[in-house]
PDB file of C-alpha atoms in Angstrom:
ATOM      1  CA  UNK Q   1      31.101 -18.958 -11.698  1.00  0.00           C
ATOM      2  CA  UNK Q   2      27.377 -18.519 -12.342  1.00  0.00           C
ATOM      3  CA  UNK Q   3      25.029 -18.147  -9.410  1.00  0.00           C
ATOM      4  CA  UNK Q   4      22.624 -21.101  -9.295  1.00  0.00           C
ATOM      5  CA  UNK Q   5      19.883 -18.704  -8.185  1.00  0.00           C
ATOM      6  CA  UNK Q   6      20.024 -17.045 -11.618  1.00  0.00           C
ATOM      7  CA  UNK Q   7      19.527 -20.296 -13.540  1.00  0.00           C
ATOM      8  CA  UNK Q   8      16.019 -20.809 -14.943  1.00  0.00           C
ATOM      9  CA  UNK Q   9      15.492 -24.437 -14.006  1.00  0.00           C
ATOM     10  CA  UNK Q  10      12.281 -26.242 -15.068  1.00  0.00           C
ATOM     11  CA  UNK Q  11      11.085 -26.075 -11.449  1.00  0.00           C
ATOM     12  CA  UNK Q  12      11.626 -22.311 -11.304  1.00  0.00           C
ATOM     13  CA  UNK Q  13       9.850 -21.790 -14.621  1.00  0.00           C
ATOM     14  CA  UNK Q  14       6.844 -23.797 -13.396  1.00  0.00           C
ATOM     15  CA  UNK Q  15       6.885 -21.877 -10.089  1.00  0.00           C
ATOM     16  CA  UNK Q  16       6.828 -18.536 -11.922  1.00  0.00           C
ATOM     17  CA  UNK Q  17       3.965 -19.690 -14.155  1.00  0.00           C
ATOM     18  CA  UNK Q  18       1.934 -20.950 -11.179  1.00  0.00           C
ATOM     19  CA  UNK Q  19       2.605 -17.723  -9.254  1.00  0.00           C
ATOM     20  CA  UNK Q  20       1.333 -15.624 -12.166  1.00  0.00           C
ATOM     21  CA  UNK Q  21      -1.773 -17.811 -12.480  1.00  0.00           C
ATOM     22  CA  UNK Q  22      -2.305 -17.446  -8.739  1.00  0.00           C
ATOM     23  CA  UNK Q  23      -1.792 -13.661  -8.986  1.00  0.00           C
ATOM     24  CA  UNK Q  24      -4.306 -13.420 -11.837  1.00  0.00           C
ATOM     25  CA  UNK Q  25      -6.936 -15.397  -9.898  1.00  0.00           C
ATOM     26  CA  UNK Q  26      -6.327 -13.404  -6.714  1.00  0.00           C
ATOM     27  CA  UNK Q  27      -6.510  -9.973  -8.373  1.00  0.00           C
ATOM     28  CA  UNK Q  28      -9.716 -10.950 -10.161  1.00  0.00           C
ATOM     29  CA  UNK Q  29     -11.436 -12.334  -7.062  1.00  0.00           C
ATOM     30  CA  UNK Q  30     -10.162  -9.703  -4.600  1.00  0.00           C
ATOM     31  CA  UNK Q  31     -10.431  -6.556  -6.720  1.00  0.00           C
ATOM     32  CA  UNK Q  32     -12.030  -7.425 -10.060  1.00  0.00           C
ATOM     33  CA  UNK Q  33      -8.857  -6.387 -11.929  1.00  0.00           C
ATOM     34  CA  UNK Q  34      -6.298  -8.088 -14.155  1.00  0.00           C
ATOM     35  CA  UNK Q  35      -2.555  -8.132 -13.482  1.00  0.00           C
ATOM     36  CA  UNK Q  36      -2.176  -4.762 -15.223  1.00  0.00           C
ATOM     37  CA  UNK Q  37      -4.752  -3.130 -12.953  1.00  0.00           C
ATOM     38  CA  UNK Q  38      -7.496  -2.954 -15.595  1.00  0.00           C
ATOM     39  CA  UNK Q  39     -11.026  -3.455 -14.241  1.00  0.00           C
ATOM     40  CA  UNK Q  40     -12.532  -6.651 -15.677  1.00  0.00           C
ATOM     41  CA  UNK Q  41     -15.309  -7.255 -13.130  1.00  0.00           C
ATOM     42  CA  UNK Q  42     -16.917  -4.062 -11.822  1.00  0.00           C
ATOM     43  CA  UNK Q  43     -18.977  -5.981  -9.241  1.00  0.00           C
ATOM     44  CA  UNK Q  44     -15.796  -7.017  -7.402  1.00  0.00           C
ATOM     45  CA  UNK Q  45     -14.030  -3.650  -7.647  1.00  0.00           C
ATOM     46  CA  UNK Q  46     -13.658  -2.090  -4.137  1.00  0.00           C
ATOM     47  CA  UNK Q  47     -16.200   0.604  -3.322  1.00  0.00           C
ATOM     48  CA  UNK Q  48     -13.933   2.654  -1.039  1.00  0.00           C
ATOM     49  CA  UNK Q  49     -10.978   4.701  -2.259  1.00  0.00           C
ATOM     50  CA  UNK Q  50      -8.504   3.259   0.265  1.00  0.00           C
ATOM     51  CA  UNK Q  51      -9.302  -0.301  -0.840  1.00  0.00           C
ATOM     52  CA  UNK Q  52      -9.239   0.623  -4.542  1.00  0.00           C
ATOM     53  CA  UNK Q  53      -5.858   2.313  -4.401  1.00  0.00           C
ATOM     54  CA  UNK Q  54      -4.105   2.244  -7.771  1.00  0.00           C
ATOM     55  CA  UNK Q  55      -0.360   2.756  -8.162  1.00  0.00           C
ATOM     56  CA  UNK Q  56      -1.064   6.132  -9.758  1.00  0.00           C
ATOM     57  CA  UNK Q  57      -3.266   7.265  -6.868  1.00  0.00           C
ATOM     58  CA  UNK Q  58      -0.730   5.996  -4.317  1.00  0.00           C
ATOM     59  CA  UNK Q  59       2.075   7.903  -6.030  1.00  0.00           C
ATOM     60  CA  UNK Q  60      -0.025  11.087  -6.207  1.00  0.00           C
ATOM     61  CA  UNK Q  61      -0.747  10.932  -2.468  1.00  0.00           C
ATOM     62  CA  UNK Q  62       2.926  10.324  -1.625  1.00  0.00           C
ATOM     63  CA  UNK Q  63       4.003  13.145  -3.956  1.00  0.00           C
ATOM     64  CA  UNK Q  64       1.586  15.713  -2.508  1.00  0.00           C
ATOM     65  CA  UNK Q  65       2.300  14.793   1.122  1.00  0.00           C
ATOM     66  CA  UNK Q  66       6.029  15.074   0.420  1.00  0.00           C
ATOM     67  CA  UNK Q  67       5.664  18.384  -1.402  1.00  0.00           C
ATOM     68  CA  UNK Q  68       3.408  20.411   0.906  1.00  0.00           C
ATOM     69  CA  UNK Q  69       3.107  20.921   4.663  1.00  0.00           C
ATOM     70  CA  UNK Q  70       0.262  21.576   7.091  1.00  0.00           C
ATOM     71  CA  UNK Q  71       0.283  24.664   9.328  1.00  0.00           C
ATOM     72  CA  UNK Q  72       1.364  22.679  12.404  1.00  0.00           C
ATOM     73  CA  UNK Q  73       4.256  21.193  10.420  1.00  0.00           C
ATOM     74  CA  UNK Q  74       5.307  24.644   9.222  1.00  0.00           C
ATOM     75  CA  UNK Q  75       5.303  25.990  12.773  1.00  0.00           C
ATOM     76  CA  UNK Q  76       7.565  23.150  13.916  1.00  0.00           C
ATOM     77  CA  UNK Q  77      10.256  24.040  11.348  1.00  0.00           C
ATOM     78  CA  UNK Q  78      13.383  25.976  12.225  1.00  0.00           C
ATOM     79  CA  UNK Q  79      13.221  29.693  11.284  1.00  0.00           C
ATOM     80  CA  UNK Q  80      15.396  29.175   8.186  1.00  0.00           C
ATOM     81  CA  UNK Q  81      13.483  26.076   7.057  1.00  0.00           C
ATOM     82  CA  UNK Q  82      10.171  27.892   7.587  1.00  0.00           C
ATOM     83  CA  UNK Q  83      11.264  30.805   5.389  1.00  0.00           C
ATOM     84  CA  UNK Q  84      12.548  28.380   2.763  1.00  0.00           C
ATOM     85  CA  UNK Q  85       9.270  26.447   2.654  1.00  0.00           C
ATOM     86  CA  UNK Q  86       6.996  29.519   2.607  1.00  0.00           C
ATOM     87  CA  UNK Q  87       9.119  31.003  -0.173  1.00  0.00           C
ATOM     88  CA  UNK Q  88       8.773  27.738  -2.121  1.00  0.00           C
ATOM     89  CA  UNK Q  89       4.994  27.727  -1.647  1.00  0.00           C
ATOM     90  CA  UNK Q  90       4.719  31.360  -2.706  1.00  0.00           C
ATOM     91  CA  UNK Q  91       6.766  30.660  -5.843  1.00  0.00           C
ATOM     92  CA  UNK Q  92       4.446  27.737  -6.660  1.00  0.00           C
ATOM     93  CA  UNK Q  93       1.229  29.415  -5.547  1.00  0.00           C
ATOM     94  CA  UNK Q  94      -0.800  28.281  -8.575  1.00  0.00           C
ATOM     95  CA  UNK Q  95       0.159  24.650  -7.908  1.00  0.00           C
ATOM     96  CA  UNK Q  96      -0.664  25.066  -4.211  1.00  0.00           C
ATOM     97  CA  UNK Q  97      -4.116  26.450  -4.980  1.00  0.00           C
ATOM     98  CA  UNK Q  98      -4.768  23.568  -7.362  1.00  0.00           C
ATOM     99  CA  UNK Q  99      -3.493  20.820  -5.052  1.00  0.00           C
ATOM    100  CA  UNK Q 100      -4.254  22.137  -1.548  1.00  0.00           C
ATOM    101  CA  UNK Q 101      -7.741  20.588  -1.364  1.00  0.00           C
ATOM    102  CA  UNK Q 102      -6.433  17.082  -2.077  1.00  0.00           C
ATOM    103  CA  UNK Q 103      -3.437  17.673   0.162  1.00  0.00           C
ATOM    104  CA  UNK Q 104      -5.541  18.598   3.217  1.00  0.00           C
ATOM    105  CA  UNK Q 105      -7.954  15.752   2.547  1.00  0.00           C
ATOM    106  CA  UNK Q 106      -5.192  13.145   2.335  1.00  0.00           C
ATOM    107  CA  UNK Q 107      -3.032  14.611   5.107  1.00  0.00           C
ATOM    108  CA  UNK Q 108      -5.932  14.026   7.510  1.00  0.00           C
ATOM    109  CA  UNK Q 109      -5.760  10.313   6.725  1.00  0.00           C
ATOM    110  CA  UNK Q 110      -2.187   9.515   5.682  1.00  0.00           C
ATOM    111  CA  UNK Q 111       1.370  10.355   6.640  1.00  0.00           C
ATOM    112  CA  UNK Q 112       4.781   9.721   5.071  1.00  0.00           C
ATOM    113  CA  UNK Q 113       7.461   7.639   6.750  1.00  0.00           C
ATOM    114  CA  UNK Q 114      11.006   7.802   5.424  1.00  0.00           C
ATOM    115  CA  UNK Q 115      13.143   4.688   5.495  1.00  0.00           C
ATOM    116  CA  UNK Q 116      16.319   3.152   4.118  1.00  0.00           C
ATOM    117  CA  UNK Q 117      16.553  -0.274   2.478  1.00  0.00           C
ATOM    118  CA  UNK Q 118      19.384  -2.705   3.207  1.00  0.00           C
ATOM    119  CA  UNK Q 119      20.933  -1.575  -0.091  1.00  0.00           C
ATOM    120  CA  UNK Q 120      21.130   1.977   1.247  1.00  0.00           C
ATOM    121  CA  UNK Q 121      18.338   3.231  -1.045  1.00  0.00           C
ATOM    122  CA  UNK Q 122      16.056   5.821   0.542  1.00  0.00           C
ATOM    123  CA  UNK Q 123      12.341   5.018   0.353  1.00  0.00           C
ATOM    124  CA  UNK Q 124       9.063   6.669   1.279  1.00  0.00           C
ATOM    125  CA  UNK Q 125       6.254   4.664   2.828  1.00  0.00           C
ATOM    126  CA  UNK Q 126       2.608   5.692   3.064  1.00  0.00           C
ATOM    127  CA  UNK Q 127       0.963   5.103   6.443  1.00  0.00           C
ATOM    128  CA  UNK Q 128      -2.627   5.470   7.487  1.00  0.00           C
ATOM    129  CA  UNK Q 129      -2.691   7.610  10.628  1.00  0.00           C
ATOM    130  CA  UNK Q 130      -3.810   6.340  14.003  1.00  0.00           C
ATOM    131  CA  UNK Q 131      -7.575   6.011  14.152  1.00  0.00           C
ATOM    132  CA  UNK Q 132      -9.173   8.245  16.762  1.00  0.00           C
ATOM    133  CA  UNK Q 133     -11.505   5.525  17.961  1.00  0.00           C
ATOM    134  CA  UNK Q 134      -9.976   3.312  20.613  1.00  0.00           C
ATOM    135  CA  UNK Q 135      -9.376  -0.400  20.277  1.00  0.00           C
ATOM    136  CA  UNK Q 136     -10.821  -2.943  22.706  1.00  0.00           C
ATOM    137  CA  UNK Q 137      -7.716  -2.495  24.856  1.00  0.00           C
ATOM    138  CA  UNK Q 138      -8.404   1.220  25.109  1.00  0.00           C
ATOM    139  CA  UNK Q 139      -5.505   2.505  23.001  1.00  0.00           C
ATOM    140  CA  UNK Q 140      -5.676   3.999  19.507  1.00  0.00           C
ATOM    141  CA  UNK Q 141      -4.688   1.751  16.624  1.00  0.00           C
ATOM    142  CA  UNK Q 142      -1.116   2.206  15.380  1.00  0.00           C
ATOM    143  CA  UNK Q 143      -0.343   3.693  11.942  1.00  0.00           C
ATOM    144  CA  UNK Q 144      -0.350   1.002   9.253  1.00  0.00           C
ATOM    145  CA  UNK Q 145       1.289   0.795   5.827  1.00  0.00           C
ATOM    146  CA  UNK Q 146      -0.875   1.462   2.787  1.00  0.00           C
ATOM    147  CA  UNK Q 147      -0.015  -0.147  -0.546  1.00  0.00           C
ATOM    148  CA  UNK Q 148      -1.538  -0.199  -4.046  1.00  0.00           C
ATOM    149  CA  UNK Q 149      -3.932  -3.022  -4.984  1.00  0.00           C
ATOM    150  CA  UNK Q 150      -1.427  -4.633  -7.348  1.00  0.00           C
ATOM    151  CA  UNK Q 151       1.071  -5.074  -4.504  1.00  0.00           C
ATOM    152  CA  UNK Q 152      -1.314  -6.823  -2.087  1.00  0.00           C
ATOM    153  CA  UNK Q 153      -0.680 -10.271  -3.602  1.00  0.00           C
ATOM    154  CA  UNK Q 154       3.102  -9.890  -3.284  1.00  0.00           C
ATOM    155  CA  UNK Q 155       2.904  -8.753   0.359  1.00  0.00           C
ATOM    156  CA  UNK Q 156       0.677 -11.691   1.334  1.00  0.00           C
ATOM    157  CA  UNK Q 157       2.893 -14.105  -0.626  1.00  0.00           C
ATOM    158  CA  UNK Q 158       6.073 -12.815   1.028  1.00  0.00           C
ATOM    159  CA  UNK Q 159       4.489 -12.990   4.497  1.00  0.00           C
ATOM    160  CA  UNK Q 160       3.143 -16.470   3.780  1.00  0.00           C
ATOM    161  CA  UNK Q 161       6.615 -17.611   2.679  1.00  0.00           C
ATOM    162  CA  UNK Q 162       8.175 -16.229   5.880  1.00  0.00           C
ATOM    163  CA  UNK Q 163       5.539 -17.162   8.435  1.00  0.00           C
ATOM    164  CA  UNK Q 164       3.430 -19.901   6.863  1.00  0.00           C
ATOM    165  CA  UNK Q 165      -0.255 -20.096   7.778  1.00  0.00           C
ATOM    166  CA  UNK Q 166      -1.407 -18.133  10.788  1.00  0.00           C
ATOM    167  CA  UNK Q 167      -4.613 -17.160  12.511  1.00  0.00           C
ATOM    168  CA  UNK Q 168      -6.067 -14.271  10.539  1.00  0.00           C
ATOM    169  CA  UNK Q 169      -6.992 -11.462  12.888  1.00  0.00           C
ATOM    170  CA  UNK Q 170      -7.084  -7.778  12.050  1.00  0.00           C
ATOM    171  CA  UNK Q 171      -4.466  -7.008  14.716  1.00  0.00           C
ATOM    172  CA  UNK Q 172      -1.962  -9.280  12.932  1.00  0.00           C
ATOM    173  CA  UNK Q 173      -2.120  -7.358   9.659  1.00  0.00           C
ATOM    174  CA  UNK Q 174      -0.054  -4.128   9.487  1.00  0.00           C
ATOM    175  CA  UNK Q 175      -1.801  -2.986   6.287  1.00  0.00           C
ATOM    176  CA  UNK Q 176      -5.243  -1.326   6.509  1.00  0.00           C
ATOM    177  CA  UNK Q 177      -6.115  -2.287   2.933  1.00  0.00           C
ATOM    178  CA  UNK Q 178      -5.251  -5.987   3.329  1.00  0.00           C
ATOM    179  CA  UNK Q 179      -8.212  -7.798   4.854  1.00  0.00           C
ATOM    180  CA  UNK Q 180      -8.609 -11.320   6.243  1.00  0.00           C
ATOM    181  CA  UNK Q 181     -10.826 -11.841   3.195  1.00  0.00           C
ATOM    182  CA  UNK Q 182      -7.831 -11.097   0.931  1.00  0.00           C
ATOM    183  CA  UNK Q 183      -5.676 -13.596   2.811  1.00  0.00           C
ATOM    184  CA  UNK Q 184      -8.375 -16.267   2.571  1.00  0.00           C
ATOM    185  CA  UNK Q 185      -8.566 -15.679  -1.181  1.00  0.00           C
ATOM    186  CA  UNK Q 186      -4.798 -15.979  -1.441  1.00  0.00           C
ATOM    187  CA  UNK Q 187      -4.775 -19.274   0.443  1.00  0.00           C
ATOM    188  CA  UNK Q 188      -7.681 -20.647  -1.600  1.00  0.00           C
ATOM    189  CA  UNK Q 189      -5.503 -20.226  -4.680  1.00  0.00           C
ATOM    190  CA  UNK Q 190      -3.349 -23.117  -3.491  1.00  0.00           C
ATOM    191  CA  UNK Q 191      -6.210 -25.596  -3.731  1.00  0.00           C
ATOM    192  CA  UNK Q 192      -5.859 -26.253  -7.503  1.00  0.00           C
ATOM    193  CA  UNK Q 193      -2.149 -26.896  -6.873  1.00  0.00           C
ATOM    194  CA  UNK Q 194      -3.020 -29.734  -4.460  1.00  0.00           C
ATOM    195  CA  UNK Q 195      -1.353 -28.042  -1.499  1.00  0.00           C
ATOM    196  CA  UNK Q 196      -3.143 -28.627   1.779  1.00  0.00           C
ATOM    197  CA  UNK Q 197      -3.971 -25.539   3.801  1.00  0.00           C
ATOM    198  CA  UNK Q 198      -3.980 -25.649   7.580  1.00  0.00           C
ATOM    199  CA  UNK Q 199      -5.244 -22.922   9.895  1.00  0.00           C
ATOM    200  CA  UNK Q 200      -4.021 -22.559  13.447  1.00  0.00           C
TER     201      UNK Q 200
END
C-alpha cells in the first residue's frame, strides 16, 4: 500500500513551488545570492566571513578541525593516541605546513561536536566557541551551531513550523549566523501569500 505522504497532490506541488519562491526571495534579500549560492546582488552579500559562510567553506573548516589537533588537545590524549597522532602529522608534514595557519585561525573560533541522528548516522556539527565577553547575566555565551548560508532558510522554516511565531531575541537563536533580521525577512515572505503574521 502506497504511503500517502509520498503522493504528489496538487496542494503539495503548490506548497513546494511557494516554498522555492520564498527561498529565492529570502536568499536574495538576506544574502544577495540565488538558490545555488551564486552572488547576484553584491550590495546585500554579508561583509563578515561567518555570515557569508558557503557550504564549501563550512566543509573546509569541519575537515581541518577534524583532521588536526591543537597542542592542548594533543596533551590530553592517551600515550598511544598521542604517538599515533604525532606520527600521522609527521607523515603528512607538507599538508600540516600548508593548512596549519587556517587550522589555528579557525580553531580559535570554532569547535566540532559529534552527534548521532535518529537513523543512527554519525554527524559532525560546527559550533562557534563561547565568547569571552560576558552576557548581561554575567556568564559567557554558550557555543552555538554554525551553518552555511544556503541552510539558513531551512532552519528558520523548520523552527517556524515547530514553534510558530515567537519574540525574536538573540538569546532565543542557537545559531550565531542567523539574525533577527533574517527571521524578519523570512516572515515577510508570507505577506504575498496572504498569511497574517503575528508577533508575541
